[in-house]
Short mmCIF file of C-alpha atoms in Angstrom, two decimals:
data_model
loop_
_atom_site.label_atom_id
_atom_site.label_comp_id
_atom_site.label_asym_id
_atom_site.label_seq_id
_atom_site.Cartn_x
_atom_site.Cartn_y
_atom_site.Cartn_z
CA MET A 1 60.37 -45.85 -49.19
CA SER A 2 57.65 -47.67 -47.62
CA ARG A 3 58.62 -46.22 -44.20
CA ILE A 4 58.55 -42.73 -45.55
CA ALA A 5 55.19 -43.25 -47.08
CA GLY A 6 53.89 -44.50 -43.79
CA TRP A 7 55.00 -41.47 -41.95
CA ALA A 8 53.50 -39.17 -44.57
CA MET A 9 50.14 -40.99 -44.33
CA LEU A 10 50.22 -40.46 -40.45
CA LEU A 11 51.03 -36.79 -40.89
CA LEU A 12 48.23 -36.36 -43.20
CA ALA A 13 45.72 -38.05 -40.96
CA LEU A 14 46.66 -35.77 -38.08
CA VAL A 15 46.23 -32.66 -40.34
CA VAL A 16 42.76 -33.84 -41.44
CA SER A 17 41.68 -34.81 -37.92
CA TYR A 18 42.64 -31.44 -36.50
CA ARG A 19 40.11 -29.19 -38.37
CA PRO A 20 37.04 -31.39 -37.44
CA ALA A 21 38.11 -31.10 -33.84
CA GLU A 22 38.14 -27.34 -34.15
CA ALA A 23 34.73 -27.44 -35.77
CA ALA A 24 33.35 -29.60 -33.00
CA GLN A 25 34.56 -27.12 -30.49
CA ALA A 26 33.13 -24.28 -32.34
CA GLN A 27 29.63 -25.65 -32.69
CA LYS A 28 28.98 -25.82 -28.76
CA THR A 29 25.73 -24.26 -27.69
CA ARG A 30 26.49 -21.54 -25.09
CA VAL A 31 23.72 -21.74 -22.43
CA ALA A 32 22.94 -19.03 -19.77
CA VAL A 33 21.01 -20.40 -16.67
CA LEU A 34 19.38 -17.46 -14.98
CA ARG A 35 18.56 -17.58 -11.20
CA PRO A 36 15.02 -19.26 -10.88
CA GLU A 37 12.08 -17.97 -8.93
CA GLY A 38 11.12 -19.45 -5.57
CA ARG A 39 12.64 -20.44 -2.21
CA GLN A 40 14.61 -23.41 -3.72
CA ALA A 41 16.25 -21.17 -6.39
CA ASP A 42 19.79 -22.11 -5.61
CA ALA A 43 19.08 -25.92 -5.49
CA LEU A 44 17.19 -25.92 -8.80
CA ARG A 45 19.89 -23.78 -10.55
CA ARG A 46 22.64 -26.25 -9.48
CA VAL A 47 20.56 -29.06 -11.08
CA LEU A 48 20.02 -27.33 -14.22
CA THR A 49 23.74 -26.22 -14.53
CA GLN A 50 25.03 -29.69 -13.80
CA GLU A 51 22.66 -31.47 -16.31
CA LEU A 52 22.95 -29.04 -19.13
CA GLY A 53 26.75 -28.74 -18.79
CA LYS A 54 27.65 -32.45 -18.77
CA LYS A 55 30.55 -33.36 -21.04
CA GLY A 56 29.69 -34.93 -24.36
CA ARG A 57 26.47 -33.00 -24.78
CA GLY A 58 27.82 -30.27 -26.95
CA ARG A 59 27.00 -27.36 -24.59
CA GLU A 60 28.84 -24.81 -22.53
CA VAL A 61 27.09 -23.36 -19.50
CA LEU A 62 28.16 -19.76 -18.76
CA PRO A 63 29.31 -18.89 -15.13
CA ALA A 64 26.63 -17.92 -12.81
CA LYS A 65 28.34 -14.82 -11.53
CA LYS A 66 28.72 -13.50 -15.12
CA VAL A 67 24.99 -14.13 -15.78
CA ASP A 68 23.83 -12.51 -12.55
CA ALA A 69 25.95 -9.38 -13.05
CA GLN A 70 24.21 -8.78 -16.48
CA VAL A 71 20.73 -9.73 -15.08
CA LYS A 72 21.15 -7.05 -12.27
CA LEU A 73 21.24 -4.43 -14.86
CA ILE A 74 17.73 -5.30 -15.98
CA ARG A 75 15.18 -4.18 -13.37
CA GLY A 76 12.88 -7.16 -12.63
CA GLY A 77 14.72 -9.54 -15.00
CA PRO A 78 14.25 -9.90 -18.85
CA LYS A 79 10.47 -10.19 -19.47
CA THR A 80 10.25 -9.29 -23.29
CA ASP A 81 11.76 -10.78 -26.42
CA ALA A 82 13.87 -7.65 -26.88
CA GLN A 83 15.28 -7.71 -23.34
CA ARG A 84 16.12 -11.47 -23.66
CA GLN A 85 17.73 -10.84 -27.04
CA ALA A 86 19.83 -7.96 -25.62
CA LEU A 87 20.91 -10.00 -22.58
CA ALA A 88 21.95 -12.98 -24.81
CA LYS A 89 23.97 -10.71 -26.96
CA LYS A 90 25.91 -9.19 -23.94
CA LEU A 91 26.56 -12.69 -22.67
CA GLY A 92 27.25 -14.18 -25.98
CA ALA A 93 24.64 -16.97 -25.29
CA ASP A 94 22.78 -19.01 -27.77
CA VAL A 95 20.01 -20.11 -25.20
CA LEU A 96 18.59 -18.50 -22.09
CA ILE A 97 17.17 -20.86 -19.34
CA LEU A 98 14.53 -19.34 -17.13
CA ALA A 99 12.92 -21.49 -14.43
CA SER A 100 10.70 -21.26 -11.32
CA VAL A 101 9.77 -23.49 -8.34
CA LYS A 102 6.63 -23.00 -6.35
CA GLY A 103 4.53 -24.80 -3.78
CA THR A 104 4.81 -26.42 -0.25
CA LYS A 105 3.61 -29.97 -0.03
CA ARG A 106 4.57 -30.49 -3.79
CA TRP A 107 6.76 -28.41 -6.01
CA ASP A 108 5.60 -27.10 -9.41
CA VAL A 109 8.80 -26.71 -11.45
CA VAL A 110 8.67 -24.85 -14.81
CA VAL A 111 11.74 -24.64 -17.21
CA ARG A 112 11.69 -22.45 -20.14
CA ALA A 113 14.30 -22.22 -23.00
CA TYR A 114 14.54 -18.94 -25.02
CA SER A 115 16.54 -18.32 -28.14
CA GLY A 116 19.45 -16.09 -27.76
CA THR A 117 18.99 -14.77 -31.38
CA ASP A 118 15.45 -13.17 -31.08
CA GLY A 119 14.40 -14.02 -27.51
CA THR A 120 11.49 -16.13 -28.59
CA LEU A 121 10.34 -19.23 -26.60
CA LEU A 122 11.95 -22.53 -27.85
CA ALA A 123 10.47 -24.91 -25.44
CA GLU A 124 8.61 -25.15 -22.05
CA GLU A 125 8.56 -28.10 -19.68
CA ARG A 126 6.78 -28.66 -16.25
CA TRP A 127 7.15 -31.02 -13.47
CA ASP A 128 4.97 -31.72 -10.41
CA VAL A 129 7.39 -33.25 -8.05
CA ARG A 130 7.80 -34.12 -4.40
CA THR A 131 9.78 -31.72 -2.09
CA ASN A 132 13.35 -32.71 -2.61
CA ARG A 133 16.18 -30.21 -2.93
CA THR A 134 18.04 -32.53 -5.30
CA PHE A 135 15.07 -32.57 -7.77
CA PRO A 136 15.55 -36.20 -8.91
CA ASP A 137 12.64 -36.11 -11.49
CA VAL A 138 13.97 -32.94 -13.10
CA ARG A 139 17.55 -34.27 -13.21
CA ARG A 140 16.39 -37.56 -14.84
CA GLU A 141 14.01 -36.04 -17.42
CA LEU A 142 15.64 -32.74 -18.28
CA GLU A 143 17.81 -33.84 -21.16
CA PRO A 144 15.19 -36.25 -22.86
CA ARG A 145 12.54 -33.39 -22.72
CA LEU A 146 14.68 -30.26 -23.37
CA GLY A 147 17.83 -31.45 -25.12
CA ALA A 148 16.40 -31.33 -28.76
CA ALA A 149 15.49 -27.56 -28.38
CA LEU A 150 19.13 -26.75 -27.16
CA LYS A 151 20.99 -28.38 -30.15
CA ALA A 152 22.96 -25.89 -32.19
CA ASP A 153 22.31 -25.88 -35.98
CA PRO A 154 25.30 -27.58 -37.58
CA GLU A 155 24.90 -25.80 -40.89
CA GLU A 156 25.16 -22.44 -39.06
CA SER A 157 27.89 -23.44 -36.51
CA LEU A 158 30.40 -25.31 -39.00
CA PRO A 159 32.26 -23.19 -41.53
CA PRO A 160 31.81 -24.42 -45.12
CA ALA A 161 34.25 -26.99 -46.19
CA ALA A 162 36.63 -26.03 -49.07
CA VAL A 163 35.86 -28.09 -52.23
CA THR A 164 38.25 -28.28 -55.18
CA PRO A 165 36.26 -27.78 -58.37
CA PRO A 166 36.46 -30.73 -60.84
CA THR A 167 38.51 -30.42 -64.01
CA PRO A 168 36.05 -29.50 -66.86
CA VAL A 169 35.56 -32.18 -69.49
CA PRO A 170 34.75 -31.14 -73.12
CA GLU A 171 31.19 -32.02 -74.00
CA PRO A 172 30.68 -34.16 -77.14
CA GLU A 173 29.34 -32.53 -80.23
CA VAL A 174 25.68 -33.21 -80.78
CA ALA A 175 23.90 -33.00 -84.21
CA PRO A 176 21.28 -30.45 -84.47
CA ALA A 177 17.82 -31.71 -83.70
CA ALA A 178 15.23 -32.21 -86.44
CA PRO A 179 12.46 -29.72 -86.56
CA VAL A 180 9.33 -30.86 -84.59
CA ALA A 181 5.80 -30.14 -85.69
CA GLU A 182 4.17 -27.71 -83.25
CA ALA A 183 1.48 -29.41 -81.15
CA PRO A 184 -2.07 -27.92 -81.09
CA ARG A 185 -2.59 -25.41 -78.35
CA PRO A 186 -5.24 -26.42 -75.69
CA ALA A 187 -8.42 -24.36 -75.54
CA LEU A 188 -8.43 -21.58 -72.95
CA VAL A 189 -10.17 -22.59 -69.68
CA ALA A 190 -11.54 -20.01 -67.24
CA PRO A 191 -9.67 -20.08 -63.88
CA PRO A 192 -11.59 -21.52 -60.97
CA PRO A 193 -13.19 -18.98 -58.50
CA PRO A 194 -10.84 -18.00 -55.63
CA THR A 195 -11.31 -19.99 -52.44
CA VAL A 196 -12.35 -18.30 -49.29
CA GLN A 197 -9.72 -18.53 -46.73
CA LYS A 198 -10.90 -19.19 -43.21
CA GLU A 199 -9.78 -16.78 -40.47
CA GLU A 200 -7.07 -18.26 -38.40
CA PRO A 201 -7.60 -18.38 -34.55
CA PRO A 202 -5.78 -15.63 -32.71
CA VAL A 203 -2.28 -16.54 -31.59
CA GLN A 204 -2.03 -17.19 -27.82
CA PRO A 205 0.27 -14.78 -26.04
CA GLU A 206 3.59 -16.15 -25.27
CA PRO A 207 3.83 -17.14 -21.45
CA LYS A 208 5.73 -14.61 -19.50
CA ALA A 209 9.15 -15.55 -18.13
CA ALA A 210 9.29 -16.15 -14.39
CA THR A 211 10.08 -13.05 -12.33
CA LEU A 212 13.51 -13.36 -10.79
CA ARG A 213 13.91 -13.43 -7.03
CA THR A 214 17.31 -12.79 -5.48
CA LEU A 215 17.09 -14.83 -2.23
CA ASP A 216 15.63 -17.93 -0.59
CA GLY A 217 14.00 -15.70 2.06
CA PRO A 218 12.80 -12.17 2.58
CA ILE A 219 15.38 -9.49 3.08
CA LEU A 220 13.04 -7.45 5.31
CA GLU A 221 10.41 -8.70 7.69
CA ALA A 222 8.10 -6.15 9.62
CA LEU A 223 5.06 -6.53 11.84
CA LEU A 224 2.96 -3.70 13.09
CA SER A 225 0.26 -4.85 15.50
CA GLY A 226 -2.05 -3.69 18.32
CA GLN A 227 -2.05 -5.53 21.64
CA GLY A 228 -4.20 -6.18 24.58
CA LEU A 229 -1.91 -6.41 27.72
CA PHE A 230 -2.41 -8.13 31.12
CA ARG A 231 -0.13 -8.26 34.21
CA ARG A 232 0.13 -9.99 37.52
CA PHE A 233 2.72 -8.98 40.04
CA ASN A 234 3.02 -10.35 43.64
CA PHE A 235 5.71 -10.71 46.33
CA SER A 236 6.74 -14.12 47.70
CA GLY A 237 8.41 -15.14 51.01
CA THR A 238 7.74 -14.67 54.69
CA ASN A 239 6.12 -11.23 54.40
CA ALA A 240 4.35 -11.84 51.10
CA ASN A 241 0.89 -11.79 52.63
CA GLU A 242 1.31 -8.43 54.08
CA LEU A 243 2.56 -6.83 50.85
CA PRO A 244 0.36 -5.45 48.08
CA ASP A 245 -0.15 -7.33 44.77
CA TYR A 246 -0.78 -5.56 41.46
CA SER A 247 -3.31 -6.80 38.83
CA LEU A 248 -3.84 -5.18 35.40
CA ASN A 249 -6.81 -6.78 33.65
CA SER A 250 -6.45 -4.91 30.30
CA ALA A 251 -4.52 -2.32 28.55
CA ALA A 252 -4.02 -1.23 25.02
CA ALA A 253 -0.51 -1.21 23.46
CA ALA A 254 1.07 -0.93 20.03
CA SER A 255 4.14 -3.06 19.04
CA LEU A 256 6.61 -3.06 16.10
CA SER A 257 8.99 -5.87 15.11
CA LEU A 258 11.69 -5.64 12.45
CA SER A 259 14.13 -8.24 10.99
CA TYR A 260 16.61 -7.07 8.34
CA PHE A 261 19.29 -9.20 6.53
CA PRO A 262 21.70 -6.69 4.93
CA LEU A 263 24.12 -9.36 3.75
CA SER A 264 21.58 -10.60 1.30
CA HIS A 265 22.41 -7.74 -1.09
CA PHE A 266 25.96 -8.93 -1.41
CA THR A 267 26.08 -12.75 -1.21
CA ASP A 268 23.98 -15.87 -1.64
CA GLY A 269 26.08 -17.86 0.82
CA VAL A 270 25.07 -19.13 4.29
CA VAL A 271 26.00 -15.73 5.77
CA HIS A 272 23.19 -13.98 4.02
CA ASN A 273 20.79 -15.54 6.58
CA LEU A 274 22.49 -13.50 9.36
CA GLY A 275 20.55 -10.43 10.20
CA LEU A 276 19.54 -7.73 12.74
CA VAL A 277 16.33 -7.90 14.82
CA ALA A 278 14.62 -5.14 16.81
CA ARG A 279 11.32 -5.34 18.75
CA GLY A 280 9.44 -2.82 20.83
CA SER A 281 6.01 -2.16 22.41
CA ARG A 282 4.47 0.61 24.54
CA THR A 283 1.14 1.17 26.19
CA PHE A 284 -1.03 4.21 25.73
CA GLY A 285 -3.87 5.81 27.82
CA LEU A 286 -2.96 3.48 30.73
CA SER A 287 -3.69 4.45 34.42
CA THR A 288 -3.60 2.65 37.77
CA ARG A 289 -6.47 2.96 40.27
CA LEU A 290 -5.28 2.39 43.90
CA PRO A 291 -7.50 1.01 46.73
CA ASP A 292 -8.34 4.37 47.81
CA GLY A 293 -9.89 5.21 44.47
CA THR A 294 -7.20 7.50 43.08
CA LYS A 295 -5.80 7.12 39.57
CA TYR A 296 -2.16 7.69 38.49
CA ASP A 297 -0.66 7.61 35.02
CA THR A 298 1.15 4.34 34.26
CA THR A 299 3.64 3.45 31.52
CA ALA A 300 4.70 -0.02 30.31
CA GLN A 301 7.42 -0.36 27.63
CA LEU A 302 9.50 -3.05 26.09
CA LEU A 303 12.63 -2.61 23.83
CA GLU A 304 15.14 -5.23 22.61
CA GLY A 305 17.48 -5.75 19.76
CA GLY A 306 20.24 -7.94 18.56
CA LEU A 307 21.24 -10.63 16.00
CA ARG A 308 19.10 -13.31 14.29
CA PHE A 309 20.26 -16.32 12.21
CA ARG A 310 17.72 -18.27 10.15
CA LEU A 311 18.11 -21.59 8.75
CA PRO A 312 15.62 -22.61 5.94
CA LEU A 313 15.04 -26.45 6.08
CA ARG A 314 12.94 -28.64 3.77
CA TRP A 315 9.83 -28.51 6.01
CA LEU A 316 10.32 -25.33 8.15
CA GLU A 317 12.44 -22.47 8.91
CA VAL A 318 14.42 -22.43 12.15
CA SER A 319 15.98 -19.20 13.61
CA VAL A 320 18.07 -18.45 16.84
CA GLY A 321 18.62 -14.98 18.27
CA ALA A 322 20.77 -13.27 20.83
CA LEU A 323 19.35 -9.92 22.16
CA TYR A 324 19.75 -7.37 24.83
CA GLY A 325 16.61 -5.67 26.18
CA THR A 326 14.85 -3.63 28.76
CA HIS A 327 11.32 -4.09 30.12
CA SER A 328 9.76 -1.37 32.37
CA PHE A 329 6.42 -0.86 34.22
CA ALA A 330 6.11 2.33 36.27
CA VAL A 331 3.35 3.98 38.19
CA GLU A 332 3.68 7.77 38.72
CA LEU A 333 2.93 7.75 42.45
CA PRO A 334 3.36 11.05 44.51
CA PRO A 335 6.30 11.03 47.03
CA GLU A 336 3.84 11.03 50.02
CA SER A 337 2.11 7.84 48.85
CA THR A 338 2.35 4.81 51.21
CA PHE A 339 1.46 2.17 48.59
CA ALA A 340 4.46 -0.11 48.49
CA LEU A 341 4.59 -0.86 44.75
CA PRO A 342 8.11 -0.67 43.11
CA ASP A 343 8.76 0.51 39.64
CA VAL A 344 10.32 -2.19 37.58
CA ASP A 345 13.00 -1.76 34.87
CA TYR A 346 14.42 -4.98 33.97
CA ARG A 347 17.73 -5.22 31.86
CA PHE A 348 18.32 -8.61 30.46
CA ALA A 349 20.32 -10.74 27.96
CA HIS A 350 17.83 -12.76 25.89
CA ALA A 351 18.42 -16.00 23.86
CA GLU A 352 15.61 -17.26 21.74
CA LEU A 353 14.60 -20.09 19.35
CA GLY A 354 12.06 -19.49 16.51
CA LEU A 355 10.17 -21.85 14.25
CA ARG A 356 8.04 -21.00 11.20
CA LYS A 357 6.04 -23.58 9.22
CA ALA A 358 4.18 -22.80 5.88
CA LEU A 359 1.07 -24.99 5.79
CA THR A 360 -0.23 -23.81 2.37
CA GLU A 361 0.49 -21.02 -0.07
CA ARG A 362 -1.47 -18.58 2.21
CA TRP A 363 -1.41 -20.12 5.82
CA ALA A 364 1.49 -20.47 8.06
CA ILE A 365 2.23 -20.97 11.79
CA ALA A 366 5.07 -19.37 13.85
CA ALA A 367 6.39 -20.06 17.46
CA ARG A 368 9.12 -18.70 19.62
CA VAL A 369 10.52 -19.46 23.06
CA GLY A 370 13.25 -17.61 24.89
CA TYR A 371 15.23 -17.28 28.11
CA GLN A 372 16.13 -13.88 29.84
CA HIS A 373 19.05 -13.61 32.25
CA VAL A 374 18.02 -10.53 34.25
CA LEU A 375 20.83 -8.20 35.02
CA SER A 376 19.04 -5.58 37.09
CA GLY A 377 15.40 -4.86 38.24
CA GLY A 378 15.27 -1.08 38.71
CA GLU A 379 13.60 0.03 42.01
CA LEU A 380 12.71 -3.54 42.72
CA SER A 381 16.46 -4.51 43.20
CA SER A 382 17.01 -1.58 45.67
CA ASP A 383 17.52 -1.97 49.46
CA ASP A 384 13.95 -0.88 50.07
CA TYR A 385 12.54 -4.13 48.44
CA ILE A 386 14.73 -7.04 47.26
CA PRO A 387 18.51 -6.24 47.67
CA LYS A 388 20.93 -8.37 45.73
CA LEU A 389 18.20 -9.45 43.42
CA ARG A 390 18.70 -12.47 41.23
CA GLY A 391 16.26 -13.30 38.56
CA SER A 392 15.47 -14.90 35.24
CA GLY A 393 12.66 -14.91 32.72
CA LEU A 394 10.93 -17.11 30.22
CA ASP A 395 8.95 -16.03 27.29
CA GLY A 396 6.77 -17.78 24.57
CA GLU A 397 4.84 -16.77 21.52
CA PHE A 398 2.52 -18.50 19.07
CA ALA A 399 0.90 -16.99 15.98
CA VAL A 400 -1.09 -17.81 12.86
CA GLU A 401 -0.26 -16.00 9.65
CA PHE A 402 -2.52 -15.38 6.58
CA ALA A 403 -0.97 -14.03 3.36
CA LEU A 404 -3.08 -11.41 1.64
CA THR A 405 -0.56 -10.94 -1.18
CA ARG A 406 3.04 -12.01 -1.84
CA ILE A 407 4.38 -9.40 0.60
CA LEU A 408 1.43 -8.41 2.92
CA GLY A 409 -0.31 -10.62 5.42
CA LEU A 410 -2.34 -10.75 8.73
CA ARG A 411 -0.83 -12.10 11.98
CA LEU A 412 -2.99 -13.22 14.94
CA GLY A 413 -1.13 -14.55 18.12
CA GLY A 414 -0.32 -14.28 21.76
CA GLU A 415 2.77 -13.77 23.91
CA MET A 416 3.60 -14.58 27.55
CA ARG A 417 6.48 -13.34 29.73
CA SER A 418 7.27 -14.45 33.21
CA TYR A 419 9.91 -13.14 35.53
CA SER A 420 11.02 -14.72 38.78
CA PHE A 421 13.25 -13.10 41.49
CA THR A 422 14.86 -14.06 44.77
CA ALA A 423 16.93 -12.10 47.29
CA ASP A 424 20.49 -13.27 47.30
CA VAL A 425 21.15 -12.46 51.05
CA ALA A 426 22.39 -14.45 53.96
CA GLU A 427 19.91 -16.67 55.66
CA GLY A 428 18.12 -14.91 58.63
CA ALA A 429 18.87 -11.38 57.33
CA PRO A 430 15.91 -9.01 57.54
CA VAL A 431 14.50 -8.40 54.04
CA PHE A 432 11.47 -6.56 52.78
CA ALA A 433 10.47 -9.65 50.75
CA GLY A 434 11.96 -13.05 49.84
CA GLY A 435 11.19 -12.84 46.13
CA ALA A 436 8.72 -11.64 43.58
CA LYS A 437 6.95 -12.95 40.44
CA ASP A 438 5.92 -10.77 37.46
CA LEU A 439 3.71 -12.30 34.72
CA TYR A 440 2.69 -10.54 31.50
CA PHE A 441 0.31 -11.83 28.75
CA SER A 442 -0.63 -10.02 25.54
CA GLY A 443 -2.83 -10.91 22.51
CA GLN A 444 -2.00 -9.19 19.22
CA LEU A 445 -3.46 -8.65 15.74
CA GLY A 446 -1.24 -6.96 13.16
CA LEU A 447 -0.15 -6.52 9.57
CA SER A 448 3.03 -8.18 8.42
CA LEU A 449 5.32 -7.28 5.54
CA ARG A 450 7.89 -9.54 3.81
CA LEU A 451 10.14 -8.15 1.15
#
């Protein structure tokens, strides 16, 4: 009998322990971490998800893809209590976490917790931290600061326990009480005058939730600028002193540069930093005066396009590009002209390296260097000038940027391009010139757009 009683007690203990386990599972707080605002959004979101979803803390963090899919249906993200309440209802979330990270030298991190029941603010915490993508200060202090606001109410989460009513016990009979003399009533007293209530100060408006951004960097970058152009062209080799040079001291031009990252619409992975780039410039109102005083219309044009990959690092943004381009400079000389100046039309493959460094919230600097492998030179590579031409080019750019708003800014800078050519012919063969050098320099002032 004692063995049977022992097994019965063990079975009873298992049954009793099963229901509390179910209740503990049911009272977990469901937390939805929305994508933060700022360039370090992905890194901050990982820290928040890992810390809030640690085992033993009674919380369940919803999958990021599920949260992002619902947030995309709300243009600009949830900004009001009603929007947050509706979003939480669709996700089945008890708490919404919205955050932002801003700054350059130091990061200002803000984390807000909103109730999923009515969308009101539960708690708000701020950190002023050093630039570190692992956010050690936030990771260490998040649970002590914000944990109490995320705990579920046990009275609402646990189902009421079944209680067996006690067996009623008959009450003993009590003898009727003796009559008691009525006490004298107190005299009526006039009520005190009503107190004047002081007006309460107006309630401060609830801080707005951080506007959601979708990427670490802009999807579209555009630059429209005006340029001042300069050119120096001269031949080199044995006959260089007998051949004419060309100097352009000033010319007005307009340029447009575009960078577009289409994969940013579909993924947050590394490939969203792969984009398309196109650049172009053209002079207007340009003419060339020959030594005899005559003027002829002149056209200078640059077009190039290709692929660009950017890599946002902690201190700066690095980008590499592979492009194909054309660069032409033509003077409309009449056929009878004896002025030996060739029209150039360079076709080249271009590899470049770019850097961009944000100094403050408004100021930034940008630089770019590149190498061109010249494939052809137009009239310059004909038998009349430099047959079997072989050439290469170098270019560099430096600019200073000033942000007028979050998306608009001013850009001031300068660009230099230099081409060098040699004649790939046998030694001693008669040639028009042994080589040539073509140098361009331009200063620019423009308006930039970053979306």
